[in-house]
Amino acid sequence: MMMSKFWFKVFKTSRLTNFDRSLNKHGINFIFNNDNNTSSVSAFNHSFVRLYHEVDAHDIPNVSVSKMKRFLELNGLGVKDGYACLITSCKFCTSATEDSALFVNKVTGFYQCSNCGISGQWSTLQNQINKKGEGELPKPKHVIKVDPADSKWRELSEKLQNLSSLPPDERSKIIEKFDLKGLSKNVITQLGILVDSEKTTLYFPLKNAQNCVVGFKELNLQDSEITVPSNNCSGVLRLSHPDDEKRTDNPKQAIIVHSLKDLVALSAYSLPYDKICLPHGLLSLPQELLPLLEQYKKIVLWFGNDTASWDSAKNFAKKLDERRCYFVRPIESQPAPHIAHKNELNFSEIVKSSQPICPDSVTTFSSLREELLAELQNKNNTQGVKWKRFPGLNNILKGHRRGELSILTGPTGCGKTTLMSELSLDLAMQGVTTLWGSFEIKNHRLARTMLQQYCMLPLEQNLKDFEFWADQFEKLPLYFLTFHGQQNLQVVMEAVEHVTYVYDIAHVIIDNVQFMLGLGEKENMYIDRFYRQDLIIAAFRSFATKRNCHVTLVIHPRKEREGEQLSANSIFGSAKASQEADNVFIIQHKQHSQTAELNKYLQVAKNRFCGDLGIVPLQFHKDSRSFSKSKEKAEGEEF
């Protein structure tokens, strides 16, 4: 069935650099807002640039894997069915080698060559191959191959020192200061680690399949890791097995970790695996990395013992092909590699005990007991991500968990979007990758609210601090769909599915569902609105479960008599919304009979995880547009 033609955009806030200007030549557009209005936001829009990733309907593949495979074969290209990609020969290479291969992602159609490094969308590849009768295949015009990280790394290399070139005593002191026990000179040389003159930051280059530097990681004394570029890096840190060249018959295997310290810990042990550190930790596994990992028949994911690690292992395995993925269960005897190294645990035994991720159709308790033990030993870590701004909500819900469906409702004008903005911001600040679909509020207004909530200051009165806060805010894993007004269900779901796969989205917010009720296919234009809403609820319920992604739907309530409190039954539509939801939140108003003061609170009317219900008082702070504590109030106090 052909996909309906549509446009949508995803954007992240960004600063404009000289390199960014060059990207305009390669299909990425920068949209400035230089309005001279008197509003406070316009005063600093000249320095606040939004980077839009524009995606056409053709950029989301409207064909199946079998159709992509058949298209390539009909055009004389032999195809090998890989784990995450279809593998064929590259017709764009001017100097093809035996290693030259074109990888086509089975889900998105994104293609990438292992030799010339060219990449782009499936529709571009189709168009170019269809032109083969006109002569030699030209390279696609709108393919981005410019990479600023390589030039930045060259600049750093000129200014910084190579850690391996330092005297042994000085090198040992630095290793001890950074708590990198087990880091040998040989590994330092393999990784190409640099150190600054003050000996407070280490720099690790990230390399792609062509062994080119496409990014780097910074490690400081506070154990904080910063990756450049901040997203979609196509390089990793990799320590190849010493006998790699001799292994001709044995299939290649890899252990994947998410932190530099874990990689260093693994380097101290001789294991028959390549050791790989991901560029963005647990946040995302960019599709640009998948061709690099196609060579491994077995992949062991060894992360931490918290909820984020558990969820990321399962989601990354889906991208990599679950059939070849194993993971180290997060029980007390199998901690993260750097902790296991400190405790002198047996790495060989831990890796051997890794369990396959791909579930069987039928299981028994014996295969579930370790998973149950891991949950019991890490009770606090498996309840979900805790809110830091709303500790009272943690007491009721215990945390924010993937795979659940939440519904937020409340009277018109009560602050549903404002509250949801801060709740999602709180989670994004803790690494929960978030996708906003705001059909009612324009994205620049939503971003302004979130930025003000982030800094907890009235920005119009603190313009001198804008650059600092904007720099910090743009590092958050926040994405926004730029839909406008009413949209039909098929369009929204196709967009959400695609963006979730590409950016590893953990939390999707739709504000609000009523904007998806007005449009539908012509043959369905007379379908009852209640039934149409049931279809929307069912679609997002299925998506949350299938993609292990938390979905929050903002829904207006039915009209109730004035003065009556809302309940779960007050949600607009049929009872399906409250039945399918794991959590139901209601913003309530209560007017004090004597003082006429209006009190506002968030009611948890349904909680499927543990059954606890309750209320969280809300107090709106106008200056920061926040419902949580203001900066002047003591931190950590519950309300």
XYZ file of C-alpha atoms in Angstrom:
639
model
C 0.000 0.000 0.000
C 1.493 3.337 -1.026
C 2.217 5.810 1.716
C 0.288 9.055 1.668
C 2.512 11.964 0.620
C 3.343 14.346 3.410
C 6.028 16.537 4.887
C 7.285 16.680 8.403
C 10.360 18.106 10.053
C 12.398 17.234 13.085
C 14.611 19.842 14.644
C 17.098 20.262 17.434
C 18.379 23.618 18.618
C 21.872 24.390 17.445
C 24.478 27.136 17.054
C 25.561 28.296 13.598
C 29.257 27.751 12.846
C 31.293 28.226 9.682
C 30.921 24.513 9.045
C 27.175 24.739 9.574
C 26.956 27.363 6.836
C 28.617 24.965 4.444
C 25.907 22.395 5.169
C 23.386 24.588 3.372
C 25.040 23.439 0.163
C 24.294 19.844 1.085
C 20.572 19.962 1.741
C 20.374 21.118 5.368
C 18.539 24.404 5.782
C 18.911 26.901 8.570
C 15.837 28.968 9.362
C 16.382 32.256 11.132
C 13.824 34.218 13.082
C 14.912 37.852 13.017
C 11.581 39.426 13.834
C 11.910 42.837 15.446
C 8.863 42.405 17.594
C 8.785 43.751 21.119
C 8.310 40.314 22.676
C 11.084 39.118 24.944
C 11.923 36.106 22.812
C 12.565 38.265 19.732
C 15.253 40.183 21.574
C 17.593 37.221 21.404
C 16.354 35.351 18.334
C 19.193 36.812 16.276
C 21.603 34.511 18.114
C 19.345 31.497 18.457
C 19.319 29.307 15.368
C 17.225 26.211 14.790
C 18.696 23.327 12.834
C 15.930 21.529 10.942
C 16.298 17.998 9.626
C 13.722 18.011 6.826
C 12.289 14.642 5.890
C 10.088 14.098 2.854
C 7.709 11.167 2.529
C 10.209 9.686 0.069
C 12.858 9.701 2.805
C 10.777 7.175 4.729
C 10.900 3.985 2.647
C 7.517 3.001 1.271
C 8.723 -0.427 0.174
C 9.459 -3.593 2.088
C 12.837 -5.308 2.433
C 11.837 -7.789 -0.260
C 10.986 -4.958 -2.679
C 14.267 -3.168 -2.007
C 16.111 -6.448 -2.574
C 14.211 -7.147 -5.794
C 14.885 -3.619 -7.087
C 18.631 -4.040 -6.578
C 18.681 -7.500 -8.184
C 16.674 -6.328 -11.210
C 19.326 -3.672 -11.752
C 22.146 -6.212 -11.809
C 23.325 -5.744 -8.236
C 23.939 -8.913 -6.255
C 22.441 -8.677 -2.773
C 23.461 -10.353 0.471
C 20.938 -10.368 3.302
C 22.801 -9.091 6.373
C 21.691 -8.610 9.965
C 20.529 -4.990 9.846
C 21.374 -4.144 6.232
C 21.176 -5.425 2.697
C 24.720 -5.597 1.301
C 25.517 -4.974 -2.350
C 28.308 -3.483 -4.467
C 28.793 0.279 -4.640
C 28.431 1.774 -8.119
C 29.578 5.207 -6.967
C 33.118 4.151 -6.000
C 35.796 5.483 -8.336
C 38.375 3.145 -6.801
C 36.468 0.027 -5.803
C 38.292 -2.503 -3.645
C 37.474 -5.949 -2.299
C 36.180 -4.265 0.841
C 33.906 -1.946 -1.131
C 30.298 -2.640 -0.178
C 27.107 -0.629 -0.124
C 24.959 -1.176 2.983
C 21.221 -0.453 2.770
C 19.352 -0.242 6.070
C 16.421 -2.685 6.083
C 14.148 -0.319 8.014
C 14.903 3.181 6.709
C 16.585 2.490 3.370
C 19.539 4.662 4.409
C 22.587 3.603 2.374
C 26.288 3.906 3.098
C 29.445 2.711 1.321
C 32.246 1.114 3.333
C 34.872 2.345 0.860
C 34.010 5.823 -0.441
C 31.820 6.695 2.550
C 28.968 8.050 0.434
C 25.538 7.904 2.104
C 21.955 9.043 1.652
C 18.277 8.114 1.572
C 16.738 5.173 -0.308
C 14.818 7.429 -2.709
C 18.109 9.049 -3.775
C 19.682 5.656 -4.427
C 16.660 4.562 -6.476
C 16.766 7.696 -8.606
C 20.488 7.345 -9.302
C 20.284 3.649 -10.224
C 17.331 4.358 -12.543
C 19.580 6.780 -14.451
C 22.215 4.150 -15.195
C 21.086 3.905 -18.813
C 22.145 7.509 -19.368
C 25.823 6.691 -18.818
C 28.130 6.526 -15.836
C 26.345 6.846 -12.520
C 26.806 10.354 -11.101
C 27.211 10.733 -7.381
C 24.033 11.927 -5.653
C 23.939 15.706 -5.362
C 22.371 16.005 -1.936
C 24.524 13.592 0.023
C 26.236 15.020 3.101
C 29.868 13.944 3.251
C 31.365 16.976 4.997
C 32.546 16.164 8.501
C 33.760 18.921 10.852
C 35.000 16.468 13.483
C 38.010 15.456 11.398
C 39.271 19.042 11.102
C 38.520 19.697 14.769
C 40.510 16.605 15.719
C 43.452 17.769 13.593
C 43.365 21.118 15.388
C 43.320 19.352 18.761
C 46.190 17.089 17.716
C 48.353 20.140 17.067
C 47.593 21.675 20.472
C 47.449 18.615 22.728
C 49.944 15.971 23.769
C 49.808 12.314 22.897
C 49.409 10.411 26.152
C 51.667 7.600 24.943
C 54.561 10.023 24.371
C 54.711 11.186 27.995
C 57.335 9.789 30.401
C 56.135 6.587 32.151
C 55.931 8.223 35.605
C 53.857 11.146 34.356
C 51.637 8.833 32.315
C 51.023 6.600 35.360
C 50.004 9.609 37.464
C 47.468 10.685 34.841
C 46.038 7.157 34.593
C 45.711 7.028 38.376
C 44.147 10.500 38.520
C 41.467 9.502 35.996
C 40.954 6.144 37.735
C 41.703 4.187 34.545
C 43.220 1.121 36.136
C 44.510 -1.333 33.543
C 45.171 1.225 30.781
C 48.420 0.065 29.141
C 50.695 2.001 26.801
C 49.794 -0.389 23.982
C 46.073 0.388 24.392
C 46.802 4.125 24.638
C 48.627 3.889 21.312
C 45.813 1.866 19.692
C 43.184 4.364 20.803
C 45.299 7.460 20.065
C 44.469 9.199 23.355
C 45.411 12.873 23.748
C 45.710 14.912 26.953
C 45.526 18.671 27.528
C 48.341 20.720 29.029
C 46.652 20.940 32.428
C 46.186 17.155 32.530
C 42.462 17.548 33.335
C 40.882 16.221 30.115
C 41.534 13.186 27.938
C 40.473 13.010 24.281
C 39.580 9.750 22.494
C 39.110 9.751 18.668
C 36.041 8.016 17.215
C 36.722 6.226 13.921
C 34.403 4.888 11.231
C 34.677 1.785 9.046
C 37.284 3.514 6.849
C 39.389 4.210 9.974
C 38.794 7.955 9.558
C 38.239 10.191 12.581
C 34.590 11.325 12.535
C 34.294 12.512 16.130
C 35.844 12.307 19.560
C 35.015 11.810 23.212
C 36.216 13.987 26.075
C 36.701 12.557 29.573
C 37.227 14.916 32.508
C 38.132 14.329 36.147
C 34.447 14.341 37.130
C 33.912 11.210 34.958
C 31.789 13.267 32.584
C 31.897 12.156 28.938
C 31.187 14.617 26.113
C 30.844 13.445 22.504
C 31.522 15.594 19.435
C 29.328 15.586 17.373
C 26.546 15.401 19.932
C 24.373 13.083 17.817
C 24.478 10.673 14.851
C 28.214 10.047 15.075
C 29.272 7.234 12.724
C 32.423 6.296 14.638
C 33.323 4.146 17.639
C 36.269 3.360 19.874
C 37.376 -0.138 18.939
C 40.047 -2.464 20.277
C 40.453 -5.320 17.813
C 41.289 -8.806 18.998
C 45.094 -9.293 18.808
C 44.690 -12.389 16.604
C 42.227 -10.644 14.281
C 44.312 -11.173 11.155
C 44.773 -14.878 11.943
C 41.044 -15.498 12.464
C 39.981 -16.571 8.999
C 37.548 -19.344 9.850
C 36.184 -18.319 13.245
C 33.317 -15.797 13.130
C 34.035 -12.378 14.580
C 32.559 -11.473 17.954
C 32.302 -8.169 19.804
C 31.558 -6.858 23.284
C 29.834 -3.474 23.245
C 30.001 -1.103 26.229
C 28.694 2.424 26.672
C 31.457 4.197 28.622
C 35.174 4.858 28.269
C 35.967 3.387 31.686
C 34.223 0.154 30.742
C 36.274 -0.072 27.535
C 39.517 0.508 29.455
C 38.543 -2.207 31.954
C 37.891 -4.687 29.116
C 41.240 -3.846 27.530
C 43.041 -5.412 30.511
C 41.692 -8.883 29.655
C 42.464 -11.216 26.778
C 39.059 -12.192 25.442
C 38.272 -13.574 21.950
C 36.188 -10.483 21.208
C 36.633 -7.052 19.688
C 35.867 -4.417 22.329
C 33.716 -1.484 21.222
C 32.591 1.694 22.997
C 29.514 3.442 21.576
C 29.775 7.162 20.718
C 26.631 8.311 22.538
C 26.503 5.869 25.428
C 22.994 4.655 26.203
C 21.293 7.578 24.453
C 21.294 6.216 20.925
C 22.729 3.747 18.442
C 22.939 5.785 15.205
C 21.940 3.947 12.035
C 25.236 5.177 10.559
C 27.006 2.665 12.852
C 25.119 -0.431 11.723
C 27.288 -1.159 8.629
C 30.379 -1.139 10.848
C 28.798 -3.803 13.084
C 27.577 -6.084 10.263
C 30.828 -8.097 10.410
C 30.075 -9.569 13.848
C 28.191 -12.850 14.153
C 27.850 -12.514 17.924
C 27.487 -9.276 19.902
C 27.496 -9.101 23.702
C 25.950 -5.959 25.215
C 27.483 -5.276 28.637
C 25.941 -2.189 30.206
C 25.069 -1.183 33.779
C 22.401 -2.369 36.215
C 19.901 0.483 36.013
C 16.689 0.871 34.024
C 18.317 2.872 31.220
C 20.943 0.162 30.676
C 18.345 -2.597 30.666
C 16.084 -0.773 28.207
C 18.927 0.316 25.929
C 20.245 -3.245 25.645
C 16.854 -4.479 24.454
C 16.293 -1.580 22.045
C 19.779 -1.647 20.555
C 19.432 -5.406 20.035
C 16.350 -4.816 17.881
C 18.404 -2.572 15.606
C 21.321 -4.995 15.493
C 19.143 -8.120 14.974
C 18.231 -9.884 18.206
C 19.293 -13.277 16.867
C 22.998 -12.435 17.234
C 22.742 -10.363 20.427
C 23.462 -11.431 24.001
C 23.507 -9.340 27.134
C 25.113 -9.555 30.539
C 22.277 -9.619 33.052
C 22.608 -6.827 35.640
C 22.852 -8.912 38.809
C 25.196 -8.154 41.728
C 27.774 -10.723 40.622
C 27.879 -9.180 37.114
C 28.301 -5.398 37.482
C 29.521 -3.010 34.781
C 33.043 -3.827 33.471
C 34.899 -1.067 35.341
C 33.316 -2.157 38.643
C 33.985 -5.829 37.888
C 37.617 -4.917 37.170
C 37.993 -3.127 40.511
C 36.448 -6.112 42.294
C 38.749 -8.485 40.363
C 35.869 -10.601 39.068
C 36.301 -13.263 36.387
C 35.582 -11.539 33.058
C 35.646 -14.770 31.049
C 32.938 -16.327 33.212
C 30.782 -13.193 33.091
C 30.921 -13.033 29.288
C 30.262 -16.788 28.969
C 27.154 -16.409 31.141
C 25.643 -13.758 28.848
C 22.093 -14.620 27.794
C 20.499 -14.405 24.325
C 18.170 -11.437 23.977
C 15.923 -13.000 21.350
C 12.986 -14.449 23.328
C 11.545 -17.877 22.639
C 7.846 -18.246 21.917
C 7.515 -20.449 25.013
C 9.545 -20.028 28.181
C 9.879 -21.608 31.599
C 10.592 -20.254 35.064
C 14.183 -21.511 34.918
C 14.871 -19.106 32.049
C 13.139 -16.253 33.895
C 14.748 -16.671 37.301
C 17.881 -14.604 36.517
C 15.775 -11.772 35.132
C 13.642 -11.894 38.279
C 16.768 -11.934 40.461
C 18.145 -8.899 38.601
C 14.928 -6.967 39.242
C 14.903 -7.871 42.933
C 18.570 -6.985 43.445
C 18.159 -3.683 41.610
C 14.660 -2.780 42.776
C 15.210 0.975 42.828
C 16.965 0.935 39.462
C 14.259 -1.071 37.686
C 11.315 1.076 38.779
C 12.084 3.681 36.147
C 13.762 7.065 35.807
C 13.027 9.270 38.817
C 11.803 12.840 38.466
C 14.128 15.284 40.206
C 11.774 18.262 40.088
C 8.715 16.308 41.218
C 9.843 13.948 43.999
C 6.248 13.624 45.201
C 5.401 11.956 41.893
C 8.107 9.344 42.499
C 6.412 8.359 45.768
C 3.281 7.407 43.814
C 4.477 6.194 40.390
C 7.970 5.036 41.515
C 9.414 6.300 38.210
C 9.013 6.802 34.474
C 9.168 3.514 32.550
C 9.449 2.610 28.887
C 6.647 0.714 27.196
C 3.840 2.433 29.109
C 0.977 4.623 27.911
C 0.097 7.691 29.991
C -2.806 10.088 29.586
C -2.877 13.661 30.890
C -6.144 15.565 31.032
C -7.508 18.651 32.725
C -9.755 21.696 32.160
C -9.032 24.107 29.313
C -6.309 26.573 30.280
C -5.227 24.676 33.401
C -1.624 24.267 32.183
C -1.546 20.779 30.653
C 1.075 21.672 28.047
C 3.127 23.722 30.519
C 3.184 20.897 33.072
C 3.910 18.241 30.445
C 6.709 20.439 29.143
C 8.405 20.475 32.545
C 7.809 16.792 33.266
C 9.423 15.841 29.947
C 12.229 18.370 30.457
C 13.025 16.816 33.836
C 13.401 13.405 32.166
C 15.355 14.739 29.175
C 17.863 16.278 31.586
C 18.480 12.716 32.795
C 19.062 11.330 29.309
C 15.534 10.266 28.276
C 15.455 10.961 24.518
C 12.167 12.768 23.901
C 10.042 13.456 20.816
C 7.393 16.190 21.025
C 4.434 16.226 18.654
C 2.801 19.554 19.491
C -0.102 20.161 17.116
C -1.673 23.019 19.075
C 1.316 25.064 20.290
C 3.984 26.194 17.837
C 7.401 24.738 18.474
C 9.161 28.050 19.092
C 6.673 28.838 21.874
C 7.092 25.383 23.372
C 10.895 25.657 23.154
C 10.792 29.067 24.834
C 8.724 27.667 27.703
C 11.075 24.714 28.112
C 14.174 26.922 28.022
C 12.689 29.190 30.683
C 11.777 26.169 32.810
C 15.287 24.819 32.292
C 17.092 27.909 33.582
C 14.349 28.776 36.140
C 14.763 32.470 35.294
C 12.711 35.132 33.458
C 14.815 35.258 30.294
C 13.582 38.685 29.205
C 15.191 40.101 32.360
C 18.384 38.052 32.028
C 19.378 38.379 28.381
C 23.063 38.456 29.318
C 22.729 34.831 30.478
C 20.920 33.623 27.383
C 23.973 32.279 25.546
C 25.032 30.189 28.533
C 21.608 28.628 29.096
C 20.974 28.091 25.374
C 24.319 26.280 25.058
C 23.332 23.954 27.886
C 19.753 23.466 26.679
C 20.720 22.479 23.141
C 22.670 19.499 24.503
C 19.454 17.870 25.745
C 18.095 14.923 23.693
C 14.935 16.777 22.625
C 13.320 16.495 19.184
C 10.184 18.189 17.836
C 7.893 17.210 14.972
C 6.868 20.339 13.097
C 3.337 19.284 12.231
C 0.805 22.083 11.956
C -2.846 21.755 12.917
C -4.876 18.647 12.237
C -3.142 15.486 11.030
C -4.442 12.036 10.247
C -3.357 8.971 12.177
C -1.414 7.261 9.388
C 0.779 10.319 8.791
C 1.590 10.753 12.479
C 2.334 7.079 13.120
C 4.625 6.811 10.080
C 6.569 9.852 11.273
C 6.788 8.698 14.894
C 7.885 5.175 13.898
C 10.625 6.522 11.645
C 11.992 9.100 14.103
C 11.889 6.596 16.982
C 14.041 4.152 15.023
C 16.554 6.729 13.796
C 17.007 8.657 17.063
C 16.203 5.900 19.605
C 13.332 7.863 21.123
C 12.344 6.763 24.642
C 9.418 9.143 25.272
C 6.826 10.375 22.750
C 4.404 13.182 23.668
C 1.319 13.974 21.580
C -0.368 17.288 22.432
C -3.167 16.884 21.839
C -5.149 13.930 20.545
C -8.143 16.053 19.502
C -6.045 17.480 16.650
C -5.872 13.997 15.140
C -9.643 13.513 15.069
C -10.580 15.941 12.318
C -8.868 14.297 9.360
C -9.065 10.844 7.879
C -9.190 9.000 4.608
C -12.076 9.971 2.318
C -13.811 6.649 2.769
C -13.690 7.111 6.542
C -14.744 10.755 6.720
C -18.060 9.925 8.403
C -16.605 7.669 11.109
C -17.737 8.598 14.601
C -15.184 10.771 16.450
C -15.273 8.469 19.477
C -14.417 5.501 17.278
C -11.672 7.496 15.559
C -10.160 8.322 18.959
C -10.284 4.633 19.903
C -8.212 3.891 16.791
C -5.655 6.508 17.867
C -5.433 5.102 21.401
C -5.046 1.557 20.065
C -2.311 2.628 17.629
C -0.233 4.351 20.313
C -0.829 1.514 22.785
C 0.525 -0.945 20.223
C 3.439 1.361 19.385
C 4.426 1.779 23.066
C 4.508 -1.983 23.596
C 6.156 -2.903 20.295
C 8.868 -0.208 20.435
C 9.309 -0.261 24.218
C 8.716 3.498 24.213
C 6.727 5.540 26.743
C 3.877 7.474 25.109
C 2.085 10.379 26.792
C -1.159 11.589 25.230
C -2.677 14.932 26.206
C -6.477 14.742 25.875
C -9.131 17.327 26.670
C -11.875 16.174 29.065
C -15.574 16.019 28.359
C -17.580 19.015 29.477
C -18.594 18.506 33.089
C -20.912 20.536 35.256
C -19.207 23.552 36.797
C -17.642 22.777 40.165
C -17.453 19.018 39.604
C -14.094 17.302 39.957
C -12.806 15.403 36.941
C -12.226 11.651 37.040
C -10.781 8.990 34.750
C -14.254 8.722 33.225
C -14.134 12.416 32.261
C -11.652 11.811 29.441
C -13.150 12.728 26.071
C -14.347 9.737 24.077
C -15.203 6.208 25.088
C -13.797 4.277 28.030
C -10.998 2.833 25.862
C -8.570 5.646 26.702
C -8.620 5.033 30.451
C -8.744 1.250 29.965
C -5.671 1.095 27.712
C -3.631 3.616 29.715
C -1.102 2.481 32.310
C -1.215 5.881 33.997
C -3.912 8.552 34.095
C -3.050 12.066 35.305
C -5.650 14.756 35.941
C -4.945 18.412 36.698
C -7.606 19.445 39.209
C -8.767 22.854 40.446
C -10.142 23.311 43.928
C -11.370 26.686 45.154
C -11.074 27.483 48.859
C -14.553 28.299 50.193
C -13.452 31.170 52.467
C -10.501 32.803 50.704
C -11.621 32.048 47.114
C -8.025 30.962 46.495
C -7.685 28.483 43.632
C -5.560 25.473 44.524
C -4.192 23.277 41.763
C -2.895 19.721 42.035
C -2.010 16.745 39.869
C -4.080 13.663 40.609
C -2.763 10.202 39.753
C -6.062 8.463 38.987
C -4.557 5.249 37.616
C -1.219 3.532 38.193
C -0.943 0.056 36.729
C 2.659 -0.524 37.876
C 2.103 -0.588 41.633
C -1.488 0.580 42.125
C -0.652 3.577 44.328
C -2.859 6.626 43.789
C -2.557 10.127 45.184
C -2.094 13.816 44.499
C 0.864 16.149 43.982
C 0.194 19.834 44.824
C 1.104 22.250 42.031
C 2.179 25.855 42.442
C 2.846 27.859 39.296
C 5.870 30.190 39.291
C 5.213 32.774 36.605
C 8.801 34.008 36.224
C 10.126 30.566 35.360
C 6.844 29.179 33.943
C 7.452 26.233 36.229
C 5.369 24.056 38.549
C 8.408 22.806 40.449
C 10.552 24.526 43.046
C 11.933 27.949 42.259
C 15.685 28.444 42.529
C 15.413 30.314 45.791
C 13.705 27.428 47.575
C 15.565 24.600 49.179
C 16.349 21.688 46.909
C 15.310 18.188 47.803
C 12.250 19.206 49.807
C 9.227 17.121 48.865
C 5.828 18.585 48.187
